[in-house]
Amino acid sequence: MKSLKLVLTMVIVSLILSCKGDKKKGVDYSSPAGSDIADAGISITDVEMEQGSQIYFDKCAGCHGSSRKGATGPSLLPKGDGKHISMEDLGPDGIKVFIENGTPGGMPEWKGIMTDAEIELMTRFLQIDPPEIPAFEMEEIKGTWNLIIPVEDRPTKPEHKRNIDNYFGVIMRDAGNVAVIDGDTKEELAVLKTGFAVHILRTSASGRYIYSVGRDGRVTMIDTFFETPKIVAEVRGSFDARSVDVSKYKGYEDKYLVFGGYNPSHIVIFDAQTLEPLSVTPTSGNACDGDKEFIEEARVASIVASHTDPLWVCNIKETGMVDLVDYTDPRNPKITEIPSARFLHDGGWDSSGRYFLVAANAANKIVVVDVPNKKLVKIIETGIKPHPGRGANIEFNGNKVWITSHLGENKIVAIKTDEGEGQWTVVKEFKTPRDGGGALFVKSHPKSKHLWVDRTLNPDKTLHSVVDVFDTQTLEHKKTITMPEGVDGRMVHMEYNKDGNEVWVSAFMGEKNAILIYDDKTLELKETIQGDWVQNPTGKFNVYNTTHDIY
Ligand code: DHE
């Protein structure tokens, strides 16, 4: 009988190997089946253990932490952590109720997303101690580095006449693919195997390279100069990750890439041309609130690159520290820690590019940082669980404002960002016509008069299957856009094309998954991208808008 630690280590090791070995394989389930693990009287087979670890890693770790010690969600330890109920006390029936129904605090209802068998498996899995996570430091990271096409073998100029600025990188989450689509012609140029559940894409400062980062911590680098975009390098920075960005400051374009690890929690700097790892800096440390609580699993949430200084802004979720990472000496990065609020998640620049606004979602606050001056400016109470994505910058009532939606309630707020009276206050709160939270993303474009808001995580299908559009000048509701007739599904994440006259929305529609393209003037559906290769599309990243932080 294999020990529990061994089984879970195998899952993790198979994830590491999947980076260097068979590129078609995301996760290796090749552990032999059959034997029981008798731990705390719970019966679970080796194969079930691997499946449970994978489900946990995919669906639960984001909120409850990779080591199950809790983060935005409570700890899920068999014996508890002294603050939350233990899984043993909750028992299989109690655990099942939570998984099936979710919580008002923001946990989704997993019934209907997980199968009954998966839910039953998780009730047993959660009553068993989690394993210690093995080391994954510079040596292990270097071991995964795979330079597929060296710089000297890449084209020196584009091999085609296409408009790279209007390329879109689109994540096909469950297939572990990234599709590169020509935004002018809507042709699919390449569908590339990038690893398990890619989370976000970012583009190099020149716009030439697209980098993806997956929930398996794998970074993949795509070169758009080839006639058919190609993967030129890949590496794994940790077991679990959500964020990556590049150096954008003058003189450092396309030079360095920063990676934020969820587990292990660390910041890794890579050479942006080759993905050779240059340095690893752990992020564990004291929490921001001055109570000297030391936090080991201090995950790196959103990252943005400054255009005005050689700095990255790395937001450390559990400690509530905003880390400003100076990359002028990438092997010994100088980090300035700015204490703010827990738990930091997603955020974006204001329109001036000087201030960064990030959601401290468990605190219901938005944190504002003056990046060039390395100062905390303000912490603003906004609503239940702000979730802006990167937010949206629009002009409303003669003011520049930055917008966030909320996961926990039907509330969208506009925060004044330009100087003068009322700077950093909420100048307008508004709602979508039908009540309910679950909004994940907002989006606008400097050339557009519209603000788009999704409601992907609302359990009501009449809400998660629509996006709402507001007039930016009045912030009045203009239209609710529904899915094509007769289709049941979820809409998620909006992205403009370079010219700001089209909006691309991902639609989970069962067999008919699609990217729906709307005319931003008429708000009518203009084009639908579908095909076998369009599988669970999530984030879409226009090269020009991503490079220049236009949202
Ligand atoms: Fe995301 C952004 C983390 C669930 C799609 N997501 C981010 C960022 C973080 C994050 C830290 C900011 C990255 C940055 O800007 O550098 N997301 C997490 C989680 O921890 C969480 C809650 C649970 C998990 O286990 O991953 C989670 N995210 C989701 C989803 O379920 C979504 C809808 C689909 C998916 O991938 O499974 C999803 N997240 C996205 C997208 C972005 C994102 C599309 C980028 C938005 C943008 O416009 O920049």
Coordinates of C-alpha atoms and ligand atoms in Angstrom, one line a residue:
M1 CA 0.0 0.0 0.0
K2 CA 1.4 3.3 -1.0
S3 CA 1.4 6.1 1.6
L4 CA -0.8 9.1 1.1
K5 CA 2.2 11.4 0.9
L6 CA 3.7 9.3 -1.9
V7 CA 0.5 9.3 -3.9
L8 CA 0.1 13.1 -3.7
T9 CA 3.8 13.6 -4.4
M10 CA 3.3 11.5 -7.5
V11 CA 0.6 13.9 -8.7
I12 CA 2.9 16.8 -8.2
V13 CA 5.9 15.1 -9.8
S14 CA 3.7 14.0 -12.7
L15 CA 2.8 17.7 -13.1
I16 CA 6.5 18.6 -13.2
L17 CA 7.3 16.0 -15.7
S18 CA 4.4 17.0 -17.9
C19 CA 6.3 20.2 -18.6
K20 CA 9.4 18.6 -20.1
G21 CA 8.1 15.3 -21.4
D22 CA 5.0 14.6 -23.5
K23 CA 3.7 18.0 -24.3
K24 CA 0.3 16.6 -25.1
K25 CA -0.2 15.5 -21.6
G26 CA -1.3 17.9 -19.0
V27 CA -1.6 15.7 -15.9
D28 CA -0.4 12.1 -15.6
Y29 CA -2.9 9.8 -13.8
S30 CA -0.7 6.8 -14.4
S31 CA -0.5 5.7 -10.7
P32 CA -1.6 2.0 -10.3
A33 CA -5.1 1.6 -9.1
G34 CA -6.7 -0.5 -6.4
S35 CA -5.1 -0.3 -3.0
D36 CA -6.8 1.3 -0.1
I37 CA -5.3 4.0 2.0
A38 CA -6.5 3.6 5.6
D39 CA -6.0 7.0 7.0
A40 CA -8.3 8.2 9.8
G41 CA -10.6 5.3 8.9
I42 CA -11.4 6.7 5.5
S43 CA -11.3 4.3 2.6
I44 CA -9.9 5.8 -0.6
T45 CA -8.0 4.1 -3.4
D46 CA -4.7 5.4 -4.9
V47 CA -6.5 6.4 -8.1
E48 CA -9.2 8.2 -6.1
M49 CA -6.5 10.0 -4.1
E50 CA -5.0 11.2 -7.3
Q51 CA -8.3 12.3 -8.7
G52 CA -9.2 14.0 -5.4
S53 CA -5.9 15.9 -5.4
Q54 CA -6.5 17.0 -9.0
I55 CA -10.1 18.2 -8.3
Y56 CA -8.9 20.0 -5.2
F57 CA -6.0 21.6 -7.1
D58 CA -8.3 22.6 -9.9
K59 CA -11.4 23.8 -8.1
C60 CA -10.6 24.4 -4.4
A61 CA -7.0 25.4 -3.9
G62 CA -7.6 28.9 -5.3
C63 CA -9.7 29.9 -2.2
H64 CA -8.7 27.3 0.4
G65 CA -4.9 27.2 -0.3
S66 CA -2.8 24.5 -1.7
S67 CA -2.0 23.1 1.8
R68 CA -5.7 23.4 2.8
K69 CA -4.8 25.9 5.6
G70 CA -7.3 28.4 4.3
A71 CA -7.1 31.7 2.5
T72 CA -10.1 33.6 1.3
G73 CA -12.0 30.4 2.1
P74 CA -11.7 28.7 5.5
S75 CA -9.1 25.9 6.2
L76 CA -10.2 22.4 5.2
L77 CA -8.0 20.3 7.6
P78 CA -9.3 17.1 9.1
K79 CA -8.5 18.3 12.6
G80 CA -9.3 22.0 12.0
D81 CA -7.0 25.0 12.6
G82 CA -8.5 26.2 15.8
K83 CA -10.4 28.9 14.0
H84 CA -12.7 26.9 11.6
I85 CA -14.7 23.8 12.0
S86 CA -12.7 20.6 11.4
M87 CA -13.6 18.3 8.5
E88 CA -13.9 15.5 11.0
D89 CA -16.5 17.4 13.0
L90 CA -18.3 18.4 9.9
G91 CA -18.4 14.8 8.7
P92 CA -19.2 13.5 5.2
D93 CA -22.8 14.7 5.2
G94 CA -21.9 18.2 6.3
I95 CA -19.0 18.5 3.8
K96 CA -21.4 17.3 1.1
V97 CA -23.9 20.0 2.0
F98 CA -21.3 22.7 1.7
I99 CA -19.9 21.4 -1.6
E100 CA -23.3 21.0 -3.2
N101 CA -24.8 24.3 -2.1
G102 CA -21.9 26.7 -1.7
T103 CA -22.0 29.5 0.8
P104 CA -23.4 33.1 0.9
G105 CA -19.7 34.1 1.4
G106 CA -19.0 33.4 -2.3
M107 CA -18.3 29.6 -2.6
P108 CA -20.1 28.5 -5.7
E109 CA -22.6 25.6 -5.8
W110 CA -20.5 22.7 -7.1
K111 CA -23.5 20.5 -7.7
G112 CA -24.0 20.4 -11.5
I113 CA -20.4 21.4 -12.0
M114 CA -18.8 18.4 -10.2
T115 CA -20.5 15.0 -10.7
D116 CA -22.2 13.3 -7.7
A117 CA -19.3 10.8 -7.7
E118 CA -16.8 13.6 -7.6
I119 CA -18.6 15.2 -4.7
E120 CA -18.7 12.0 -2.8
L121 CA -15.0 11.5 -3.4
M122 CA -14.2 15.0 -2.1
T123 CA -16.2 14.3 1.1
R124 CA -13.7 11.5 1.8
F125 CA -10.6 13.3 0.4
L126 CA -11.1 16.3 2.8
Q127 CA -11.1 14.1 5.9
I128 CA -7.5 13.0 5.1
D129 CA -4.4 15.0 6.0
P130 CA -2.9 17.0 3.2
P131 CA 0.7 16.1 2.2
E132 CA 3.7 18.3 2.7
I133 CA 4.5 20.0 -0.6
P134 CA 8.0 19.0 -1.9
A135 CA 10.6 21.6 -2.6
F136 CA 10.4 23.5 -5.8
E137 CA 13.3 25.9 -5.9
M138 CA 15.9 27.1 -8.4
E139 CA 17.3 23.7 -9.1
E140 CA 13.8 22.2 -9.8
I141 CA 12.7 25.2 -11.9
K142 CA 15.9 24.9 -14.0
G143 CA 15.2 21.2 -14.5
T144 CA 11.9 22.1 -16.2
W145 CA 13.3 24.7 -18.5
N146 CA 12.9 23.8 -22.2
L147 CA 14.3 26.2 -24.8
I148 CA 12.6 24.8 -27.9
I149 CA 13.7 27.4 -30.5
P150 CA 16.8 29.4 -29.5
V151 CA 16.8 33.1 -30.2
E152 CA 19.2 32.8 -33.2
D153 CA 16.8 30.3 -34.9
R154 CA 13.8 32.7 -34.7
P155 CA 12.9 35.1 -37.5
T156 CA 14.3 38.6 -37.2
K157 CA 11.2 40.2 -38.6
P158 CA 7.6 38.9 -39.1
E159 CA 7.4 36.1 -41.7
H160 CA 3.9 37.5 -42.6
K161 CA 2.1 40.7 -43.4
R162 CA -0.6 40.3 -40.7
N163 CA -1.4 42.9 -38.1
I164 CA 0.1 41.4 -34.9
D165 CA -1.2 44.3 -32.8
N166 CA -4.7 42.9 -33.5
Y167 CA -3.9 39.3 -32.7
F168 CA -5.9 37.8 -29.9
G169 CA -4.5 35.1 -27.6
V170 CA -7.5 33.0 -26.3
I171 CA -7.4 30.5 -23.5
M172 CA -9.1 27.2 -24.1
R173 CA -9.0 26.3 -20.4
D174 CA -10.1 22.7 -20.2
A175 CA -8.2 21.6 -23.3
G176 CA -5.0 23.2 -22.0
N177 CA -4.6 25.2 -25.2
V178 CA -4.0 28.7 -26.3
A179 CA -5.4 29.7 -29.6
V180 CA -3.9 32.6 -31.5
I181 CA -6.6 34.3 -33.7
D182 CA -6.1 37.1 -36.3
G183 CA -8.5 39.8 -35.0
D184 CA -8.7 41.4 -38.5
T185 CA -9.7 38.2 -40.4
K186 CA -11.0 36.1 -37.4
E187 CA -8.9 33.2 -38.7
E188 CA -7.5 30.8 -36.2
L189 CA -3.7 30.9 -36.8
A190 CA -2.6 28.2 -34.3
V191 CA -3.9 26.2 -31.4
L192 CA -1.0 25.5 -29.1
K193 CA -0.6 23.0 -26.2
T194 CA 0.3 25.2 -23.2
G195 CA -0.5 23.1 -20.2
F196 CA -3.2 22.5 -17.6
A197 CA -5.9 25.2 -17.2
V198 CA -4.0 28.2 -18.5
H199 CA -5.2 31.2 -16.4
I200 CA -3.9 34.4 -18.0
L201 CA -1.8 35.6 -20.9
R202 CA 0.4 38.7 -21.1
T203 CA 2.4 40.1 -24.1
S204 CA 5.9 41.3 -24.3
A205 CA 6.6 45.1 -24.4
S206 CA 7.1 44.9 -28.1
G207 CA 4.0 42.8 -28.6
R208 CA 6.0 40.1 -30.3
Y209 CA 5.7 37.4 -27.7
I210 CA 2.6 36.0 -25.9
Y211 CA 3.3 34.3 -22.5
S212 CA 0.8 32.1 -20.8
V213 CA 0.7 30.9 -17.2
G214 CA -1.3 27.9 -16.1
R215 CA -2.8 26.6 -12.9
D216 CA 0.1 24.0 -13.1
G217 CA 2.6 26.9 -12.9
R218 CA 3.8 26.4 -16.4
V219 CA 4.9 29.4 -18.5
T220 CA 4.8 29.0 -22.2
M221 CA 6.2 31.6 -24.7
I222 CA 4.7 32.0 -28.1
D223 CA 6.4 33.8 -31.0
T224 CA 4.1 35.6 -33.3
F225 CA 6.8 36.5 -35.9
F226 CA 6.5 33.0 -37.4
E227 CA 4.0 32.5 -40.2
T228 CA 2.2 30.1 -37.8
P229 CA 2.8 31.2 -34.2
K230 CA 5.0 28.8 -32.4
I231 CA 6.0 27.9 -28.8
V232 CA 9.6 28.8 -28.5
A233 CA 10.3 28.1 -24.8
E234 CA 8.6 26.8 -21.7
V235 CA 9.4 26.4 -18.0
R236 CA 7.6 25.7 -14.8
G237 CA 7.9 28.3 -11.9
S238 CA 5.9 26.4 -9.2
F239 CA 3.2 23.8 -8.8
D240 CA 0.4 26.3 -9.0
A241 CA 0.3 29.9 -10.3
R242 CA -2.0 32.5 -11.7
S243 CA 0.1 35.4 -12.9
V244 CA 3.0 36.6 -15.0
D245 CA 4.1 39.9 -16.6
V246 CA 7.1 41.3 -18.5
S247 CA 9.5 44.3 -18.2
K248 CA 7.9 47.2 -19.9
Y249 CA 10.2 50.1 -18.9
K250 CA 12.2 51.9 -21.6
G251 CA 15.5 50.0 -22.2
Y252 CA 14.1 46.8 -20.6
E253 CA 11.5 45.9 -23.3
D254 CA 11.3 42.2 -23.9
K255 CA 14.1 41.6 -21.4
Y256 CA 12.7 40.0 -18.2
L257 CA 9.6 38.1 -17.2
V258 CA 8.2 37.9 -13.7
F259 CA 6.2 34.9 -12.4
G260 CA 4.1 34.7 -9.3
G261 CA 3.8 31.3 -7.6
Y262 CA 0.8 30.2 -5.5
N263 CA 2.6 27.1 -4.3
P264 CA 5.4 27.4 -3.5
S265 CA 4.7 31.0 -2.9
H266 CA 7.5 32.9 -4.6
I267 CA 8.5 35.4 -7.2
V268 CA 10.6 34.0 -10.0
I269 CA 12.4 36.2 -12.6
F270 CA 13.1 34.7 -16.0
D271 CA 15.0 35.9 -19.1
A272 CA 12.1 37.0 -21.3
Q273 CA 13.8 35.8 -24.5
T274 CA 14.6 32.3 -23.4
L275 CA 12.7 31.7 -20.1
E276 CA 16.0 30.8 -18.4
P277 CA 15.3 31.3 -14.6
L278 CA 17.4 34.1 -13.0
S279 CA 16.2 34.3 -9.4
V280 CA 13.7 33.0 -6.9
T281 CA 12.5 35.1 -4.0
P282 CA 10.1 33.5 -1.4
T283 CA 7.1 35.7 -0.4
S284 CA 6.3 34.2 3.0
G285 CA 6.4 36.8 5.7
N286 CA 4.5 38.8 8.2
A287 CA 1.0 39.9 7.5
C288 CA 0.3 43.6 6.7
D289 CA -1.8 44.3 9.8
G290 CA 1.1 44.6 12.2
D291 CA 0.1 41.6 14.3
K292 CA 3.3 39.8 13.3
E293 CA 1.4 36.8 12.1
F294 CA 3.9 34.9 9.9
I295 CA 2.4 33.4 6.8
E296 CA 4.1 30.6 5.0
E297 CA 1.7 30.2 2.1
A298 CA 1.8 33.8 0.9
R299 CA 0.6 33.5 -2.7
V300 CA 1.4 35.9 -5.5
A301 CA -1.9 37.1 -6.9
S302 CA -2.0 39.8 -9.7
I303 CA 1.1 41.2 -11.2
V304 CA 1.4 44.3 -13.4
A305 CA 4.4 46.0 -15.0
S306 CA 5.0 49.7 -14.7
H307 CA 5.5 51.7 -17.9
T308 CA 7.2 54.6 -16.0
D309 CA 9.7 52.8 -13.8
P310 CA 11.7 49.5 -13.9
L311 CA 9.2 47.9 -11.4
W312 CA 6.7 45.2 -11.2
V313 CA 3.8 45.3 -8.8
C314 CA 3.3 41.9 -7.2
N315 CA 0.4 41.5 -4.9
I316 CA 0.8 39.0 -2.1
K317 CA -2.6 37.6 -1.3
E318 CA -2.4 36.3 2.3
T319 CA 0.0 38.9 3.8
G320 CA -1.8 41.8 2.1
M321 CA 1.6 43.2 1.1
V322 CA 2.0 45.0 -2.3
D323 CA 5.6 44.1 -3.3
L324 CA 7.3 46.6 -5.7
V325 CA 10.0 44.5 -7.4
D326 CA 12.9 46.5 -9.0
Y327 CA 14.2 44.4 -11.8
T328 CA 17.3 46.5 -12.7
D329 CA 19.4 43.7 -11.0
P330 CA 17.2 40.7 -11.8
R331 CA 19.4 38.2 -10.0
N332 CA 19.1 40.2 -6.8
P333 CA 15.8 42.1 -7.1
K334 CA 15.2 44.9 -4.6
I335 CA 11.7 44.6 -3.2
T336 CA 9.8 47.3 -1.4
E337 CA 6.9 46.0 0.7
I338 CA 3.9 48.2 1.1
P339 CA 1.5 46.9 3.8
S340 CA -2.2 47.3 2.6
A341 CA -5.1 44.9 3.3
R342 CA -5.8 41.2 3.1
F343 CA -6.5 39.3 0.8
L344 CA -5.1 40.9 -2.3
H345 CA -6.4 39.5 -5.6
D346 CA -6.9 41.2 -9.0
G347 CA -6.4 44.8 -10.2
G348 CA -5.2 47.2 -12.8
W349 CA -3.7 50.7 -13.6
D350 CA -5.6 53.9 -13.5
S351 CA -5.6 55.7 -16.9
S352 CA -2.4 57.8 -16.0
G353 CA -0.4 54.6 -15.4
R354 CA 0.9 56.0 -12.1
Y355 CA -1.6 54.4 -9.7
F356 CA -2.3 50.7 -9.3
L357 CA -5.7 49.7 -7.8
V358 CA -6.1 46.2 -6.4
A359 CA -9.0 44.4 -4.7
A360 CA -8.5 43.2 -1.2
N361 CA -11.5 41.1 -1.7
A362 CA -12.0 39.5 1.7
A363 CA -11.8 43.0 3.2
N364 CA -14.3 44.4 0.7
K365 CA -11.8 47.1 -0.2
I366 CA -9.8 48.5 -3.1
V367 CA -6.2 49.5 -2.3
V368 CA -4.5 52.3 -4.2
V369 CA -0.7 52.5 -4.6
D370 CA 1.3 55.3 -6.1
V371 CA 3.9 53.2 -7.8
P372 CA 6.6 55.7 -8.9
N373 CA 6.6 57.1 -5.3
K374 CA 6.3 53.6 -3.7
K375 CA 3.5 54.8 -1.4
L376 CA 0.1 53.5 -0.2
V377 CA -2.4 56.2 -1.2
K378 CA -5.7 55.0 0.0
I379 CA -7.8 52.0 1.0
I380 CA -11.4 52.4 -0.2
E381 CA -14.4 50.5 1.1
T382 CA -16.5 49.5 -2.0
G383 CA -18.8 46.5 -1.5
I384 CA -18.8 42.7 -1.0
K385 CA -15.9 41.1 -2.6
P386 CA -14.7 43.5 -5.3
H387 CA -13.6 41.6 -8.4
P388 CA -12.4 44.0 -11.1
G389 CA -10.2 41.8 -13.3
R390 CA -7.9 44.7 -14.4
G391 CA -10.9 47.1 -14.0
A392 CA -12.0 49.7 -16.6
N393 CA -10.9 53.3 -17.1
I394 CA -13.6 55.6 -18.4
E395 CA -14.6 59.2 -18.3
F396 CA -17.8 59.9 -16.4
N397 CA -19.3 63.3 -15.6
G398 CA -16.0 65.1 -16.5
N399 CA -14.0 62.8 -14.3
K400 CA -11.6 60.0 -15.0
V401 CA -12.9 57.0 -13.0
W402 CA -11.8 53.4 -12.6
I403 CA -14.5 50.8 -12.3
T404 CA -14.9 47.6 -10.3
S405 CA -17.7 45.1 -10.1
H406 CA -18.3 42.8 -7.1
L407 CA -18.6 39.1 -6.7
G408 CA -20.7 39.2 -3.5
E409 CA -23.4 41.7 -4.6
N410 CA -25.0 43.5 -7.5
K411 CA -22.9 46.6 -7.2
I412 CA -20.6 48.4 -9.6
V413 CA -18.6 51.4 -8.4
A414 CA -16.7 54.2 -10.1
I415 CA -13.7 55.6 -8.2
K416 CA -12.4 59.0 -9.2
T417 CA -8.8 58.8 -10.2
D418 CA -7.9 62.2 -11.5
E419 CA -6.5 64.9 -9.2
G420 CA -8.7 67.3 -7.3
E421 CA -11.6 67.1 -4.9
G422 CA -13.0 63.7 -4.4
Q423 CA -9.9 61.8 -5.8
W424 CA -10.0 58.2 -4.5
T425 CA -13.7 58.4 -3.5
V426 CA -16.6 56.4 -4.9
V427 CA -18.4 58.9 -7.1
K428 CA -21.1 56.6 -8.4
E429 CA -22.6 53.2 -7.4
F430 CA -24.8 51.5 -9.9
K431 CA -26.5 48.1 -10.6
T432 CA -27.4 45.8 -13.3
P433 CA -31.3 45.6 -13.6
R434 CA -31.7 42.2 -12.0
D435 CA -30.3 41.7 -8.5
G436 CA -27.5 39.2 -7.7
G437 CA -23.7 39.1 -7.5
G438 CA -21.3 36.8 -9.3
A439 CA -19.6 39.5 -11.5
L440 CA -16.1 38.7 -12.5
F441 CA -15.0 41.2 -15.0
V442 CA -15.6 44.7 -16.4
K443 CA -14.2 46.1 -19.6
S444 CA -14.1 49.3 -21.6
H445 CA -11.8 51.1 -24.2
P446 CA -10.8 54.7 -24.6
K447 CA -12.6 54.9 -28.0
S448 CA -15.8 53.3 -26.7
K449 CA -18.8 54.8 -25.0
H450 CA -19.6 51.5 -23.3
L451 CA -18.8 49.6 -20.2
W452 CA -19.4 45.8 -20.2
V453 CA -20.0 43.7 -17.1
D454 CA -20.4 39.9 -16.8
R455 CA -22.0 37.9 -14.0
T456 CA -20.4 34.5 -14.6
L457 CA -20.5 33.1 -11.1
N458 CA -24.1 33.9 -10.3
P459 CA -25.9 30.6 -9.8
D460 CA -29.0 31.8 -11.7
K461 CA -28.7 30.8 -15.3
T462 CA -30.7 33.8 -16.5
L463 CA -27.9 35.9 -14.9
H464 CA -24.7 34.0 -15.7
S465 CA -25.7 33.6 -19.3
V466 CA -25.8 37.4 -20.0
V467 CA -23.6 40.4 -20.0
D468 CA -24.8 44.0 -19.3
V469 CA -23.7 47.1 -21.1
F470 CA -23.7 50.6 -19.6
D471 CA -23.4 54.0 -21.2
T472 CA -20.0 55.4 -19.8
Q473 CA -21.2 59.0 -19.9
T474 CA -24.3 58.5 -17.7
L475 CA -23.5 55.0 -16.2
E476 CA -27.2 54.2 -17.1
H477 CA -27.9 50.6 -18.1
K478 CA -28.2 50.3 -21.9
K479 CA -28.7 46.7 -22.8
T480 CA -28.6 43.1 -21.4
I481 CA -27.0 40.9 -24.0
T482 CA -28.3 37.4 -23.9
M483 CA -26.9 34.2 -25.5
P484 CA -28.0 33.2 -28.9
E485 CA -31.5 31.9 -28.7
G486 CA -32.2 28.6 -27.1
V487 CA -28.7 28.2 -25.7
D488 CA -28.0 27.7 -22.1
G489 CA -24.5 28.6 -20.8
R490 CA -22.2 31.1 -19.2
M491 CA -20.7 34.2 -20.6
V492 CA -17.3 35.2 -19.2
H493 CA -14.6 37.9 -19.8
M494 CA -14.8 40.6 -22.4
E495 CA -12.0 42.0 -24.5
Y496 CA -11.9 44.8 -27.1
N497 CA -10.1 44.7 -30.4
K498 CA -7.3 47.2 -31.0
D499 CA -9.6 49.8 -32.6
G500 CA -12.1 49.6 -29.7
N501 CA -15.1 48.9 -31.9
E502 CA -15.6 45.2 -31.3
V503 CA -16.0 43.2 -28.0
W504 CA -15.2 39.6 -27.8
V505 CA -17.0 37.5 -25.1
S506 CA -16.4 33.9 -24.2
A507 CA -19.4 31.7 -24.1
F508 CA -19.6 28.2 -22.4
M509 CA -22.4 26.7 -24.4
G510 CA -21.9 22.9 -24.0
E511 CA -21.2 21.4 -27.4
K512 CA -21.4 24.8 -29.0
N513 CA -18.7 26.7 -27.0
A514 CA -18.0 30.0 -28.8
I515 CA -16.3 33.3 -28.9
L516 CA -19.1 35.8 -29.5
I517 CA -18.0 39.1 -31.2
Y518 CA -20.3 42.1 -30.7
D519 CA -20.3 45.4 -32.6
D520 CA -19.6 47.9 -29.8
K521 CA -21.7 50.6 -31.5
T522 CA -24.8 48.7 -32.2
L523 CA -24.4 46.1 -29.4
E524 CA -25.5 43.5 -32.0
L525 CA -23.8 40.1 -32.4
K526 CA -21.5 40.5 -35.4
E527 CA -19.6 37.2 -35.7
T528 CA -19.4 33.9 -33.9
I529 CA -16.1 31.9 -33.7
Q530 CA -16.8 28.2 -33.2
G531 CA -15.1 24.9 -34.1
D532 CA -13.8 21.7 -32.5
W533 CA -10.8 23.7 -31.2
V534 CA -13.0 26.2 -29.3
Q535 CA -13.2 24.4 -25.9
N536 CA -14.2 26.3 -22.7
P537 CA -12.8 29.6 -23.8
T538 CA -12.0 31.9 -20.9
G539 CA -9.6 34.9 -21.1
K540 CA -9.0 36.7 -24.3
F541 CA -6.1 39.1 -24.7
N542 CA -5.7 41.5 -27.6
V543 CA -2.0 42.0 -28.2
Y544 CA -2.1 45.8 -28.4
N545 CA -4.4 46.4 -25.5
T546 CA -2.5 43.9 -23.3
T547 CA 0.8 45.4 -24.1
H548 CA -0.4 49.0 -23.5
D549 CA -2.7 48.2 -20.5
I550 CA -5.8 49.4 -22.2
Y551 CA -8.9 48.5 -20.4
Ligands
DHE1 FE1 -8.8 34.0 -12.2 C1 -7.2 36.8 -13.4 C2 -6.8 34.0 -9.5 C3 -10.8 31.7 -10.8 C4 -10.4 33.6 -15.2 N1 -7.3 35.2 -11.6 C5 -6.8 36.3 -12.2 C6 -5.8 36.9 -11.4 C7 -5.7 36.1 -10.3 C8 -6.6 35.1 -10.4 C9 -4.7 36.3 -9.1 C10 -5.0 38.2 -11.7 C11 -3.8 37.9 -12.6 C12 -3.0 39.1 -13.0 O1 -3.7 40.1 -13.4 O2 -1.8 39.1 -12.9 N2 -8.9 33.0 -10.4 C13 -7.9 33.2 -9.5 C14 -8.2 32.3 -8.4 O3 -7.4 32.1 -7.4 C15 -9.5 31.7 -8.6 C16 -10.5 32.4 -7.7 C17 -9.7 30.3 -8.3 C18 -8.7 29.4 -9.0 O4 -8.5 28.2 -8.5 O5 -8.1 29.7 -10.0 C19 -9.8 32.1 -10.1 N3 -10.4 32.9 -12.9 C20 -11.1 32.0 -12.1 C21 -12.1 31.3 -12.9 O6 -12.9 30.4 -12.5 C22 -12.0 31.9 -14.3 C23 -13.3 32.6 -14.6 C24 -11.9 30.8 -15.4 C25 -10.7 29.9 -15.1 O7 -9.6 30.2 -15.5 O8 -11.0 28.8 -14.5 C26 -10.9 32.8 -14.1 N4 -8.8 35.0 -14.0 C27 -9.5 34.6 -15.1 C28 -9.2 35.6 -16.2 C29 -8.3 36.5 -15.7 C30 -8.1 36.1 -14.3 C31 -9.7 35.5 -17.6 C32 -7.6 37.7 -16.4 C33 -8.5 38.8 -16.5 C34 -7.9 40.0 -17.2 O9 -8.6 40.6 -18.0 O10 -6.7 40.3 -16.9

